[in-house]
């Protein structure tokens, strides 16, 4: 008899925690807010490229996610929920594939709303690295959580507002008084296009480059390679030679920041540096198709195609049947929690930005 | 010399009489014989000798002499066979063939005479047939050297196999297409849309960095340990930050900033480090009555733990 009972409640999900990693704190010690953690997993059997997309998304959500999450076929949503509780996981990112296209569901545990996105197009991180001349991936790029920038959502309806809050809460907050600029190395951009109703999802790495220094000197200082002075009469020729200005320098003018501290040998305090972004990580084009009140169940609060009900559910999953009543209130509460003093983790811009500048 | 040749021929004949299908060996020997340029004609005397030997070999007399003679004959035959084997280039086949041939001849026994005559004719006939076959197969088919007359059958089979492979290949291709749906390889260059997006992201980052710089610069001068200064720090940084962000028009941002400033004065009192504040973690309504909740929470945890441990045991 005991065997039967145990078989039902057995949990197979075992996220592996690296030994040298300290136990991750649930609460940010600076802001006092709960650090959001996430699980990225899939429902149903996924074909090759989508498995890679899942891995890319896991890397994106680092460090507050289970990188080596192992799932078995017989795991339900309930199993993941059971494990999520004690581990402090707040969000699920669920990938699935139907005949038409892959789907991404973003859900808040334990009873939170679920946003369903249809992935129109996607590119893997390896594809993007192949398409670039100099792909860049420094080692500690994934040690810190990314910043998030949402754009174009401003004039939106309720469902768009829900989307913004959901994405804002997925990533932990930043306290501007204490944050170190060197720890902000990645940025996730979500851009909403009103005409096509598509959301562009991009993931960039941030690089600071000192401005006002000629290219040769900068390379020399960075690479420590002895330059070739064969054709020059004097060292001053090397330094003062007017190199051609690259076309990106004009754009850099607008993108300069003045640093308060020394980030590296090259980027010193109180000098101007330019912010350069290079794309890493997956690229997706999403369309919001459905919002449900519960976790993959519950009342359909918004549906793109006008047909309510959970019709397009990929294969084997049993969601929890929870009430959906207090979900709106829950969202508001979490808003207040996260927008405490001196916290900004998301910067919203509208499209009328350019005129102002 | 003739005796030897005759012996050689006899040995070979003995070898091959039972085995008219021994193509290779026969072919080679035939070629060898032709190479020598002689057609072996057996004289009557030789024929009688051979018959006698065969008879002796097949007789059932127990006399020693005959046994000895048989032994000698067999030995001689064996050496001849061995010699014949050496003459032709294939060793093992011939000894086997020779044994088979010899056995065949012995079995025939009383019919030796007609068998011997048929043998030479058979050899000639086989040679002709074999040459025909070789000639025929000079035409190189796509099917390869096929001796069977059923060429159409083989062609059919091969066609079937190819058809199967094609079908499977198509099914695989379809599967592959469905799997790759939506997967787009990005272009090498940055097209305008991508540049536009990078521009937006850069602007965001620049704004954030500038705000942080301003806030942290304002903090530099003042010592955070002094409570008076701490208040000043917070005030100034907040103003700076929100003014910085409020420069460009963000309708949502402004509303949210207003919310912040309104609720801020209430939270303004108290130390900067979150846990030291009195309302640490209490803004979350679930955790307000944490001391009352403690027992139930512990019970829940224990319950879950026992469940898990029970499942682990099994």
mmCIF file of N, CA and C in Angstrom, chain A residues 3 6 9-10 27 29-32 47 49 86 97 99-100 102 120-124 127-128 131 147 151 154 176-179 181 184 187 189 191 200 202 204 206 208 255-260 275 277 279 283 333 337 339 341-342 344 347-350 353-354 356-357, chain B residues 178-188 193-194 196-198 200-210 212-213 215-217 219-220 234 237-238 241 245 247-253 256 260 264 267 273-275 277 280-281 283-285 304 307-308 310-311 314:
data_model
loop_
_atom_site.group_PDB
_atom_site.id
_atom_site.type_symbol
_atom_site.label_atom_id
_atom_site.label_comp_id
_atom_site.label_asym_id
_atom_site.label_seq_id
_atom_site.Cartn_x
_atom_site.Cartn_y
_atom_site.Cartn_z
ATOM 1 N N UNK A 3 3.602 1.661 -1.267
ATOM 2 C CA UNK A 3 4.200 1.896 -2.587
ATOM 3 C C UNK A 3 3.280 2.695 -3.487
ATOM 4 N N UNK A 6 3.286 6.301 -2.575
ATOM 5 C CA UNK A 6 4.503 7.037 -2.875
ATOM 6 C C UNK A 6 4.648 7.302 -4.360
ATOM 7 N N UNK A 9 3.042 10.615 -5.365
ATOM 8 C CA UNK A 9 3.594 11.894 -4.924
ATOM 9 C C UNK A 9 5.088 12.000 -5.180
ATOM 10 N N UNK A 10 5.616 11.081 -5.925
ATOM 11 C CA UNK A 10 7.069 11.136 -6.115
ATOM 12 C C UNK A 10 7.428 12.291 -7.043
ATOM 13 N N UNK A 27 16.160 36.565 -0.431
ATOM 14 C CA UNK A 27 15.826 37.972 -0.294
ATOM 15 C C UNK A 27 17.064 38.800 -0.567
ATOM 16 N N UNK A 29 19.581 41.442 0.012
ATOM 17 C CA UNK A 29 19.913 42.011 1.311
ATOM 18 C C UNK A 29 19.930 43.529 1.310
ATOM 19 N N UNK A 30 19.842 44.088 0.141
ATOM 20 C CA UNK A 30 19.866 45.551 0.099
ATOM 21 C C UNK A 30 18.459 46.117 0.062
ATOM 22 N N UNK A 31 17.695 45.581 -0.817
ATOM 23 C CA UNK A 31 16.380 46.188 -0.977
ATOM 24 C C UNK A 31 15.338 45.531 -0.089
ATOM 25 N N UNK A 32 15.610 44.324 0.339
ATOM 26 C CA UNK A 32 14.625 43.671 1.170
ATOM 27 C C UNK A 32 13.507 43.012 0.388
ATOM 28 N N UNK A 47 11.592 19.439 -30.555
ATOM 29 C CA UNK A 47 12.618 19.152 -31.565
ATOM 30 C C UNK A 47 13.889 19.951 -31.296
ATOM 31 N N UNK A 49 16.160 22.406 -32.428
ATOM 32 C CA UNK A 49 16.495 23.814 -32.199
ATOM 33 C C UNK A 49 15.787 24.395 -31.004
ATOM 34 N N UNK A 86 9.514 25.286 -1.959
ATOM 35 C CA UNK A 86 10.639 25.367 -1.020
ATOM 36 C C UNK A 86 11.874 26.043 -1.601
ATOM 37 N N UNK A 97 5.738 23.169 -28.215
ATOM 38 C CA UNK A 97 5.683 23.287 -29.680
ATOM 39 C C UNK A 97 4.463 22.586 -30.210
ATOM 40 N N UNK A 99 2.052 22.162 -34.015
ATOM 41 C CA UNK A 99 2.405 22.071 -35.434
ATOM 42 C C UNK A 99 2.626 23.425 -36.054
ATOM 43 N N UNK A 100 1.935 24.397 -35.531
ATOM 44 C CA UNK A 100 2.048 25.712 -36.173
ATOM 45 C C UNK A 100 3.333 26.416 -35.770
ATOM 46 N N UNK A 102 6.229 27.327 -32.178
ATOM 47 C CA UNK A 102 6.512 27.162 -30.748
ATOM 48 C C UNK A 102 5.815 28.222 -29.914
ATOM 49 N N UNK A 120 6.911 33.714 -33.264
ATOM 50 C CA UNK A 120 6.865 33.744 -34.722
ATOM 51 C C UNK A 120 8.201 33.371 -35.323
ATOM 52 N N UNK A 121 9.236 33.982 -34.792
ATOM 53 C CA UNK A 121 10.565 33.683 -35.298
ATOM 54 C C UNK A 121 11.511 33.639 -34.130
ATOM 55 N N UNK A 122 12.558 32.861 -34.288
ATOM 56 C CA UNK A 122 13.564 32.875 -33.231
ATOM 57 C C UNK A 122 14.918 32.560 -33.852
ATOM 58 N N UNK A 123 15.940 33.040 -33.205
ATOM 59 C CA UNK A 123 17.317 32.720 -33.606
ATOM 60 C C UNK A 123 18.068 32.314 -32.364
ATOM 61 N N UNK A 124 18.895 31.312 -32.541
ATOM 62 C CA UNK A 124 19.623 30.828 -31.380
ATOM 63 C C UNK A 124 20.871 31.668 -31.138
ATOM 64 N N UNK A 127 23.547 30.906 -33.615
ATOM 65 C CA UNK A 127 23.359 31.529 -34.931
ATOM 66 C C UNK A 127 23.869 32.949 -34.919
ATOM 67 N N UNK A 128 23.557 33.634 -33.848
ATOM 68 C CA UNK A 128 23.950 35.036 -33.772
ATOM 69 C C UNK A 128 25.461 35.154 -33.651
ATOM 70 N N UNK A 131 26.919 34.844 -37.003
ATOM 71 C CA UNK A 131 26.689 35.924 -37.951
ATOM 72 C C UNK A 131 27.527 37.154 -37.643
ATOM 73 N N UNK A 147 19.793 43.758 -16.961
ATOM 74 C CA UNK A 147 18.835 44.856 -16.885
ATOM 75 C C UNK A 147 17.721 44.563 -17.874
ATOM 76 N N UNK A 151 10.063 48.884 -24.140
ATOM 77 C CA UNK A 151 9.809 50.063 -24.953
ATOM 78 C C UNK A 151 8.591 49.849 -25.814
ATOM 79 N N UNK A 154 3.984 51.773 -23.734
ATOM 80 C CA UNK A 154 3.434 52.854 -22.916
ATOM 81 C C UNK A 154 1.941 53.011 -23.092
ATOM 82 N N UNK A 176 19.972 51.871 -7.123
ATOM 83 C CA UNK A 176 20.932 52.699 -7.842
ATOM 84 C C UNK A 176 21.974 53.296 -6.921
ATOM 85 N N UNK A 177 21.689 53.329 -5.645
ATOM 86 C CA UNK A 177 22.702 53.908 -4.770
ATOM 87 C C UNK A 177 23.897 53.007 -4.599
ATOM 88 N N UNK A 178 23.647 51.749 -4.653
ATOM 89 C CA UNK A 178 24.745 50.842 -4.332
ATOM 90 C C UNK A 178 25.191 50.003 -5.510
ATOM 91 N N UNK A 179 24.468 50.101 -6.595
ATOM 92 C CA UNK A 179 24.824 49.179 -7.667
ATOM 93 C C UNK A 179 26.167 49.566 -8.262
ATOM 94 N N UNK A 181 28.426 49.686 -11.476
ATOM 95 C CA UNK A 181 28.191 49.673 -12.918
ATOM 96 C C UNK A 181 28.885 48.498 -13.590
ATOM 97 N N UNK A 184 26.567 45.513 -14.155
ATOM 98 C CA UNK A 184 25.504 45.535 -15.153
ATOM 99 C C UNK A 184 26.125 45.225 -16.487
ATOM 100 N N UNK A 187 21.753 43.189 -20.964
ATOM 101 C CA UNK A 187 20.491 43.908 -21.013
ATOM 102 C C UNK A 187 19.521 43.148 -21.905
ATOM 103 N N UNK A 189 16.002 43.486 -23.958
ATOM 104 C CA UNK A 189 15.140 44.526 -24.520
ATOM 105 C C UNK A 189 13.858 43.898 -25.027
ATOM 106 N N UNK A 191 10.625 45.191 -27.136
ATOM 107 C CA UNK A 191 10.093 46.332 -27.871
ATOM 108 C C UNK A 191 8.762 45.941 -28.487
ATOM 109 N N UNK A 200 9.480 42.383 -29.938
ATOM 110 C CA UNK A 200 10.843 41.946 -30.253
ATOM 111 C C UNK A 200 11.590 41.715 -28.963
ATOM 112 N N UNK A 202 15.251 40.912 -27.441
ATOM 113 C CA UNK A 202 16.676 40.886 -27.760
ATOM 114 C C UNK A 202 17.470 40.829 -26.481
ATOM 115 N N UNK A 204 21.432 41.697 -25.149
ATOM 116 C CA UNK A 204 22.715 42.298 -25.513
ATOM 117 C C UNK A 204 23.695 42.224 -24.361
ATOM 118 N N UNK A 206 26.787 44.465 -22.597
ATOM 119 C CA UNK A 206 27.186 45.877 -22.508
ATOM 120 C C UNK A 206 28.701 45.964 -22.437
ATOM 121 N N UNK A 208 31.904 48.941 -22.306
ATOM 122 C CA UNK A 208 32.241 50.364 -22.198
ATOM 123 C C UNK A 208 33.576 50.601 -22.858
ATOM 124 N N UNK A 255 25.937 58.432 -26.891
ATOM 125 C CA UNK A 255 25.877 57.283 -25.989
ATOM 126 C C UNK A 255 26.976 57.315 -24.964
ATOM 127 N N UNK A 256 27.478 58.467 -24.647
ATOM 128 C CA UNK A 256 28.588 58.489 -23.704
ATOM 129 C C UNK A 256 28.090 58.671 -22.287
ATOM 130 N N UNK A 257 28.813 58.086 -21.408
ATOM 131 C CA UNK A 257 28.499 58.243 -19.985
ATOM 132 C C UNK A 257 29.786 58.645 -19.284
ATOM 133 N N UNK A 258 29.600 59.255 -18.183
ATOM 134 C CA UNK A 258 30.750 59.613 -17.360
ATOM 135 C C UNK A 258 30.761 58.687 -16.167
ATOM 136 N N UNK A 259 31.850 58.013 -16.017
ATOM 137 C CA UNK A 259 31.880 57.006 -14.963
ATOM 138 C C UNK A 259 32.292 57.609 -13.635
ATOM 139 N N UNK A 260 31.751 57.049 -12.589
ATOM 140 C CA UNK A 260 32.140 57.525 -11.272
ATOM 141 C C UNK A 260 33.314 56.762 -10.721
ATOM 142 N N UNK A 275 29.001 53.629 -24.505
ATOM 143 C CA UNK A 275 28.334 52.368 -24.225
ATOM 144 C C UNK A 275 28.145 51.637 -25.549
ATOM 145 N N UNK A 277 26.807 48.095 -27.310
ATOM 146 C CA UNK A 277 26.066 46.860 -27.088
ATOM 147 C C UNK A 277 26.366 45.872 -28.195
ATOM 148 N N UNK A 279 25.072 41.996 -29.548
ATOM 149 C CA UNK A 279 24.010 41.049 -29.295
ATOM 150 C C UNK A 279 24.568 39.668 -28.962
ATOM 151 N N UNK A 283 17.219 35.512 -29.971
ATOM 152 C CA UNK A 283 16.442 36.619 -30.524
ATOM 153 C C UNK A 283 15.080 36.065 -30.857
ATOM 154 N N UNK A 333 -0.371 44.326 -5.501
ATOM 155 C CA UNK A 333 0.468 44.252 -4.311
ATOM 156 C C UNK A 333 1.929 44.124 -4.679
ATOM 157 N N UNK A 337 5.313 46.401 -3.781
ATOM 158 C CA UNK A 337 6.512 45.856 -3.174
ATOM 159 C C UNK A 337 7.746 46.251 -3.939
ATOM 160 N N UNK A 339 8.251 48.561 -6.273
ATOM 161 C CA UNK A 339 8.608 49.953 -6.557
ATOM 162 C C UNK A 339 8.778 50.694 -5.249
ATOM 163 N N UNK A 341 11.483 52.456 -2.396
ATOM 164 C CA UNK A 341 12.285 53.654 -2.599
ATOM 165 C C UNK A 341 13.585 53.339 -3.311
ATOM 166 N N UNK A 342 13.966 54.256 -4.140
ATOM 167 C CA UNK A 342 15.243 54.189 -4.832
ATOM 168 C C UNK A 342 15.444 52.925 -5.631
ATOM 169 N N UNK A 344 14.953 51.095 -9.188
ATOM 170 C CA UNK A 344 14.457 51.097 -10.554
ATOM 171 C C UNK A 344 15.130 49.958 -11.284
ATOM 172 N N UNK A 347 13.462 50.647 -17.191
ATOM 173 C CA UNK A 347 13.307 52.011 -17.666
ATOM 174 C C UNK A 347 12.413 51.953 -18.875
ATOM 175 N N UNK A 348 11.342 52.708 -18.831
ATOM 176 C CA UNK A 348 10.411 52.649 -19.943
ATOM 177 C C UNK A 348 10.561 53.863 -20.824
ATOM 178 N N UNK A 349 10.492 53.640 -22.062
ATOM 179 C CA UNK A 349 10.610 54.757 -22.994
ATOM 180 C C UNK A 349 9.452 54.694 -23.941
ATOM 181 N N UNK A 350 9.072 55.814 -24.372
ATOM 182 C CA UNK A 350 8.037 55.840 -25.388
ATOM 183 C C UNK A 350 8.677 56.206 -26.719
ATOM 184 N N UNK A 353 10.426 59.646 -27.864
ATOM 185 C CA UNK A 353 11.668 59.998 -27.203
ATOM 186 C C UNK A 353 12.512 60.922 -28.043
ATOM 187 N N UNK A 354 12.579 60.585 -29.318
ATOM 188 C CA UNK A 354 13.551 61.269 -30.180
ATOM 189 C C UNK A 354 13.271 62.754 -30.246
ATOM 190 N N UNK A 356 12.142 64.666 -28.037
ATOM 191 C CA UNK A 356 12.594 65.384 -26.851
ATOM 192 C C UNK A 356 14.078 65.651 -26.936
ATOM 193 N N UNK A 357 14.813 64.672 -27.354
ATOM 194 C CA UNK A 357 16.268 64.849 -27.400
ATOM 195 C C UNK A 357 16.655 65.809 -28.508
ATOM 196 N N UNK B 178 9.154 20.696 -40.181
ATOM 197 C CA UNK B 178 8.242 21.075 -39.112
ATOM 198 C C UNK B 178 9.028 21.448 -37.865
ATOM 199 N N UNK B 179 10.089 20.701 -37.609
ATOM 200 C CA UNK B 179 10.881 20.998 -36.413
ATOM 201 C C UNK B 179 11.525 22.366 -36.510
ATOM 202 N N UNK B 180 11.955 22.716 -37.701
ATOM 203 C CA UNK B 180 12.691 23.973 -37.833
ATOM 204 C C UNK B 180 11.787 25.162 -38.028
ATOM 205 N N UNK B 181 10.494 24.977 -37.894
ATOM 206 C CA UNK B 181 9.596 26.071 -38.235
ATOM 207 C C UNK B 181 9.834 27.249 -37.312
ATOM 208 N N UNK B 182 9.998 28.368 -37.884
ATOM 209 C CA UNK B 182 10.217 29.551 -37.066
ATOM 210 C C UNK B 182 11.679 29.833 -36.802
ATOM 211 N N UNK B 183 12.523 28.874 -37.016
ATOM 212 C CA UNK B 183 13.939 29.091 -36.751
ATOM 213 C C UNK B 183 14.531 29.899 -37.879
ATOM 214 N N UNK B 184 15.036 31.056 -37.539
ATOM 215 C CA UNK B 184 15.535 31.974 -38.554
ATOM 216 C C UNK B 184 17.003 32.222 -38.288
ATOM 217 N N UNK B 185 17.802 32.110 -39.336
ATOM 218 C CA UNK B 185 19.209 32.439 -39.129
ATOM 219 C C UNK B 185 19.391 33.936 -39.387
ATOM 220 N N UNK B 186 20.040 34.619 -38.477
ATOM 221 C CA UNK B 186 20.117 36.066 -38.654
ATOM 222 C C UNK B 186 21.108 36.434 -39.751
ATOM 223 N N UNK B 187 20.916 37.580 -40.330
ATOM 224 C CA UNK B 187 21.781 38.026 -41.417
ATOM 225 C C UNK B 187 23.122 38.474 -40.851
ATOM 226 N N UNK B 188 24.097 38.554 -41.725
ATOM 227 C CA UNK B 188 25.435 38.921 -41.275
ATOM 228 C C UNK B 188 25.545 40.376 -40.885
ATOM 229 N N UNK B 193 16.305 47.648 -38.753
ATOM 230 C CA UNK B 193 15.475 47.386 -37.580
ATOM 231 C C UNK B 193 16.339 47.036 -36.386
ATOM 232 N N UNK B 194 17.354 46.196 -36.643
ATOM 233 C CA UNK B 194 18.241 45.824 -35.547
ATOM 234 C C UNK B 194 18.975 47.036 -35.007
ATOM 235 N N UNK B 196 17.936 50.031 -35.038
ATOM 236 C CA UNK B 196 16.965 50.798 -34.279
ATOM 237 C C UNK B 196 16.808 50.227 -32.878
ATOM 238 N N UNK B 197 16.714 48.919 -32.778
ATOM 239 C CA UNK B 197 16.552 48.301 -31.472
ATOM 240 C C UNK B 197 17.781 48.502 -30.598
ATOM 241 N N UNK B 198 18.938 48.350 -31.210
ATOM 242 C CA UNK B 198 20.161 48.574 -30.417
ATOM 243 C C UNK B 198 20.192 50.007 -29.930
ATOM 244 N N UNK B 200 17.669 51.882 -29.147
ATOM 245 C CA UNK B 200 16.771 52.030 -27.998
ATOM 246 C C UNK B 200 17.433 51.491 -26.743
ATOM 247 N N UNK B 201 17.993 50.307 -26.877
ATOM 248 C CA UNK B 201 18.612 49.702 -25.706
ATOM 249 C C UNK B 201 19.766 50.566 -25.203
ATOM 250 N N UNK B 202 20.534 51.095 -26.128
ATOM 251 C CA UNK B 202 21.661 51.937 -25.705
ATOM 252 C C UNK B 202 21.177 53.159 -24.954
ATOM 253 N N UNK B 203 20.124 53.735 -25.474
ATOM 254 C CA UNK B 203 19.595 54.913 -24.781
ATOM 255 C C UNK B 203 19.190 54.572 -23.366
ATOM 256 N N UNK B 204 18.529 53.433 -23.222
ATOM 257 C CA UNK B 204 18.129 53.034 -21.887
ATOM 258 C C UNK B 204 19.314 52.867 -20.972
ATOM 259 N N UNK B 205 20.322 52.199 -21.469
ATOM 260 C CA UNK B 205 21.496 51.956 -20.636
ATOM 261 C C UNK B 205 22.165 53.268 -20.270
ATOM 262 N N UNK B 206 22.257 54.139 -21.226
ATOM 263 C CA UNK B 206 22.923 55.414 -20.959
ATOM 264 C C UNK B 206 22.181 56.186 -19.890
ATOM 265 N N UNK B 207 20.865 56.156 -20.005
ATOM 266 C CA UNK B 207 20.082 56.877 -18.993
ATOM 267 C C UNK B 207 20.317 56.288 -17.618
ATOM 268 N N UNK B 208 20.285 54.988 -17.560
ATOM 269 C CA UNK B 208 20.465 54.350 -16.267
ATOM 270 C C UNK B 208 21.830 54.677 -15.692
ATOM 271 N N UNK B 209 22.828 54.579 -16.531
ATOM 272 C CA UNK B 209 24.180 54.825 -16.026
ATOM 273 C C UNK B 209 24.331 56.271 -15.562
ATOM 274 N N UNK B 210 23.780 57.174 -16.313
ATOM 275 C CA UNK B 210 23.894 58.567 -15.892
ATOM 276 C C UNK B 210 23.172 58.803 -14.589
ATOM 277 N N UNK B 212 22.616 56.631 -12.278
ATOM 278 C CA UNK B 212 23.395 56.020 -11.208
ATOM 279 C C UNK B 212 24.585 56.897 -10.859
ATOM 280 N N UNK B 213 25.209 57.412 -11.883
ATOM 281 C CA UNK B 213 26.364 58.265 -11.615
ATOM 282 C C UNK B 213 25.981 59.468 -10.794
ATOM 283 N N UNK B 215 23.458 59.828 -8.815
ATOM 284 C CA UNK B 215 23.075 59.451 -7.462
ATOM 285 C C UNK B 215 24.300 59.121 -6.634
ATOM 286 N N UNK B 216 25.208 58.414 -7.251
ATOM 287 C CA UNK B 216 26.358 57.999 -6.469
ATOM 288 C C UNK B 216 27.340 59.136 -6.246
ATOM 289 N N UNK B 217 27.365 60.059 -7.171
ATOM 290 C CA UNK B 217 28.213 61.232 -6.969
ATOM 291 C C UNK B 217 27.699 62.066 -5.822
ATOM 292 N N UNK B 219 26.228 61.070 -3.406
ATOM 293 C CA UNK B 219 26.492 60.371 -2.156
ATOM 294 C C UNK B 219 27.940 60.500 -1.714
ATOM 295 N N UNK B 220 28.793 60.784 -2.680
ATOM 296 C CA UNK B 220 30.222 60.717 -2.373
ATOM 297 C C UNK B 220 30.606 61.665 -1.252
ATOM 298 N N UNK B 234 19.632 60.564 0.883
ATOM 299 C CA UNK B 234 18.476 59.900 0.274
ATOM 300 C C UNK B 234 17.628 60.883 -0.497
ATOM 301 N N UNK B 237 19.496 62.084 -3.707
ATOM 302 C CA UNK B 237 19.629 61.061 -4.748
ATOM 303 C C UNK B 237 18.292 60.785 -5.397
ATOM 304 N N UNK B 238 17.261 60.745 -4.560
ATOM 305 C CA UNK B 238 15.937 60.490 -5.117
ATOM 306 C C UNK B 238 15.537 61.568 -6.099
ATOM 307 N N UNK B 241 17.591 61.327 -9.214
ATOM 308 C CA UNK B 241 17.219 60.177 -10.041
ATOM 309 C C UNK B 241 15.936 60.438 -10.784
ATOM 310 N N UNK B 245 15.227 60.829 -14.815
ATOM 311 C CA UNK B 245 14.339 59.991 -15.614
ATOM 312 C C UNK B 245 13.145 60.771 -16.128
ATOM 313 N N UNK B 247 13.039 63.606 -17.323
ATOM 314 C CA UNK B 247 13.314 64.613 -18.349
ATOM 315 C C UNK B 247 12.555 64.327 -19.616
ATOM 316 N N UNK B 248 12.657 63.097 -20.064
ATOM 317 C CA UNK B 248 11.911 62.735 -21.270
ATOM 318 C C UNK B 248 10.538 62.256 -20.847
ATOM 319 N N UNK B 249 9.609 62.317 -21.756
ATOM 320 C CA UNK B 249 8.229 62.097 -21.342
ATOM 321 C C UNK B 249 7.923 60.615 -21.256
ATOM 322 N N UNK B 250 7.681 60.115 -20.105
ATOM 323 C CA UNK B 250 7.208 58.747 -19.920
ATOM 324 C C UNK B 250 5.898 58.841 -19.211
ATOM 325 N N UNK B 251 4.838 58.646 -19.870
ATOM 326 C CA UNK B 251 3.553 58.722 -19.154
ATOM 327 C C UNK B 251 3.453 57.694 -18.043
ATOM 328 N N UNK B 252 3.851 56.469 -18.342
ATOM 329 C CA UNK B 252 3.752 55.458 -17.293
ATOM 330 C C UNK B 252 4.748 55.753 -16.193
ATOM 331 N N UNK B 253 5.914 56.141 -16.627
ATOM 332 C CA UNK B 253 6.975 56.381 -15.667
ATOM 333 C C UNK B 253 6.579 57.477 -14.689
ATOM 334 N N UNK B 256 4.141 56.275 -12.171
ATOM 335 C CA UNK B 256 4.735 55.416 -11.150
ATOM 336 C C UNK B 256 5.639 56.218 -10.238
ATOM 337 N N UNK B 260 5.645 56.631 -6.144
ATOM 338 C CA UNK B 260 6.802 56.425 -5.279
ATOM 339 C C UNK B 260 6.995 57.587 -4.334
ATOM 340 N N UNK B 264 6.819 57.537 -0.365
ATOM 341 C CA UNK B 264 8.173 57.556 0.174
ATOM 342 C C UNK B 264 8.306 58.209 1.538
ATOM 343 N N UNK B 267 8.003 55.973 4.290
ATOM 344 C CA UNK B 267 9.075 54.999 4.461
ATOM 345 C C UNK B 267 10.426 55.654 4.658
ATOM 346 N N UNK B 273 19.754 50.428 5.381
ATOM 347 C CA UNK B 273 19.826 48.989 5.112
ATOM 348 C C UNK B 273 18.488 48.344 5.414
ATOM 349 N N UNK B 274 18.012 47.612 4.487
ATOM 350 C CA UNK B 274 16.627 47.147 4.534
ATOM 351 C C UNK B 274 16.279 46.386 5.802
ATOM 352 N N UNK B 275 17.077 45.429 6.219
ATOM 353 C CA UNK B 275 16.622 44.650 7.361
ATOM 354 C C UNK B 275 16.507 45.454 8.638
ATOM 355 N N UNK B 277 15.150 48.247 8.866
ATOM 356 C CA UNK B 277 13.890 48.985 8.928
ATOM 357 C C UNK B 277 12.855 48.161 9.657
ATOM 358 N N UNK B 280 10.530 45.799 7.513
ATOM 359 C CA UNK B 280 11.233 44.876 6.610
ATOM 360 C C UNK B 280 10.393 43.633 6.382
ATOM 361 N N UNK B 281 10.151 43.335 5.151
ATOM 362 C CA UNK B 281 9.411 42.132 4.775
ATOM 363 C C UNK B 281 7.968 42.153 5.235
ATOM 364 N N UNK B 283 5.773 44.478 4.308
ATOM 365 C CA UNK B 283 4.884 45.074 3.325
ATOM 366 C C UNK B 283 4.155 43.992 2.550
ATOM 367 N N UNK B 284 4.811 42.830 2.504
ATOM 368 C CA UNK B 284 4.133 41.697 1.869
ATOM 369 C C UNK B 284 3.031 41.236 2.802
ATOM 370 N N UNK B 285 1.786 41.347 2.377
ATOM 371 C CA UNK B 285 0.687 41.051 3.305
ATOM 372 C C UNK B 285 0.726 39.614 3.820
ATOM 373 N N UNK B 304 5.530 18.285 4.271
ATOM 374 C CA UNK B 304 6.067 18.098 2.937
ATOM 375 C C UNK B 304 7.346 17.278 2.984
ATOM 376 N N UNK B 307 6.693 13.678 3.364
ATOM 377 C CA UNK B 307 6.231 13.108 2.091
ATOM 378 C C UNK B 307 7.416 12.806 1.193
ATOM 379 N N UNK B 308 8.283 13.804 1.094
ATOM 380 C CA UNK B 308 9.432 13.631 0.200
ATOM 381 C C UNK B 308 10.310 12.489 0.654
ATOM 382 N N UNK B 310 9.486 9.992 2.397
ATOM 383 C CA UNK B 310 8.823 8.719 2.153
ATOM 384 C C UNK B 310 8.991 8.282 0.704
ATOM 385 N N UNK B 311 8.857 9.248 -0.183
ATOM 386 C CA UNK B 311 9.001 8.883 -1.589
ATOM 387 C C UNK B 311 10.431 8.493 -1.894
ATOM 388 N N UNK B 314 11.246 4.859 -1.180
ATOM 389 C CA UNK B 314 10.718 3.862 -2.130
ATOM 390 C C UNK B 314 11.477 3.767 -3.444
#
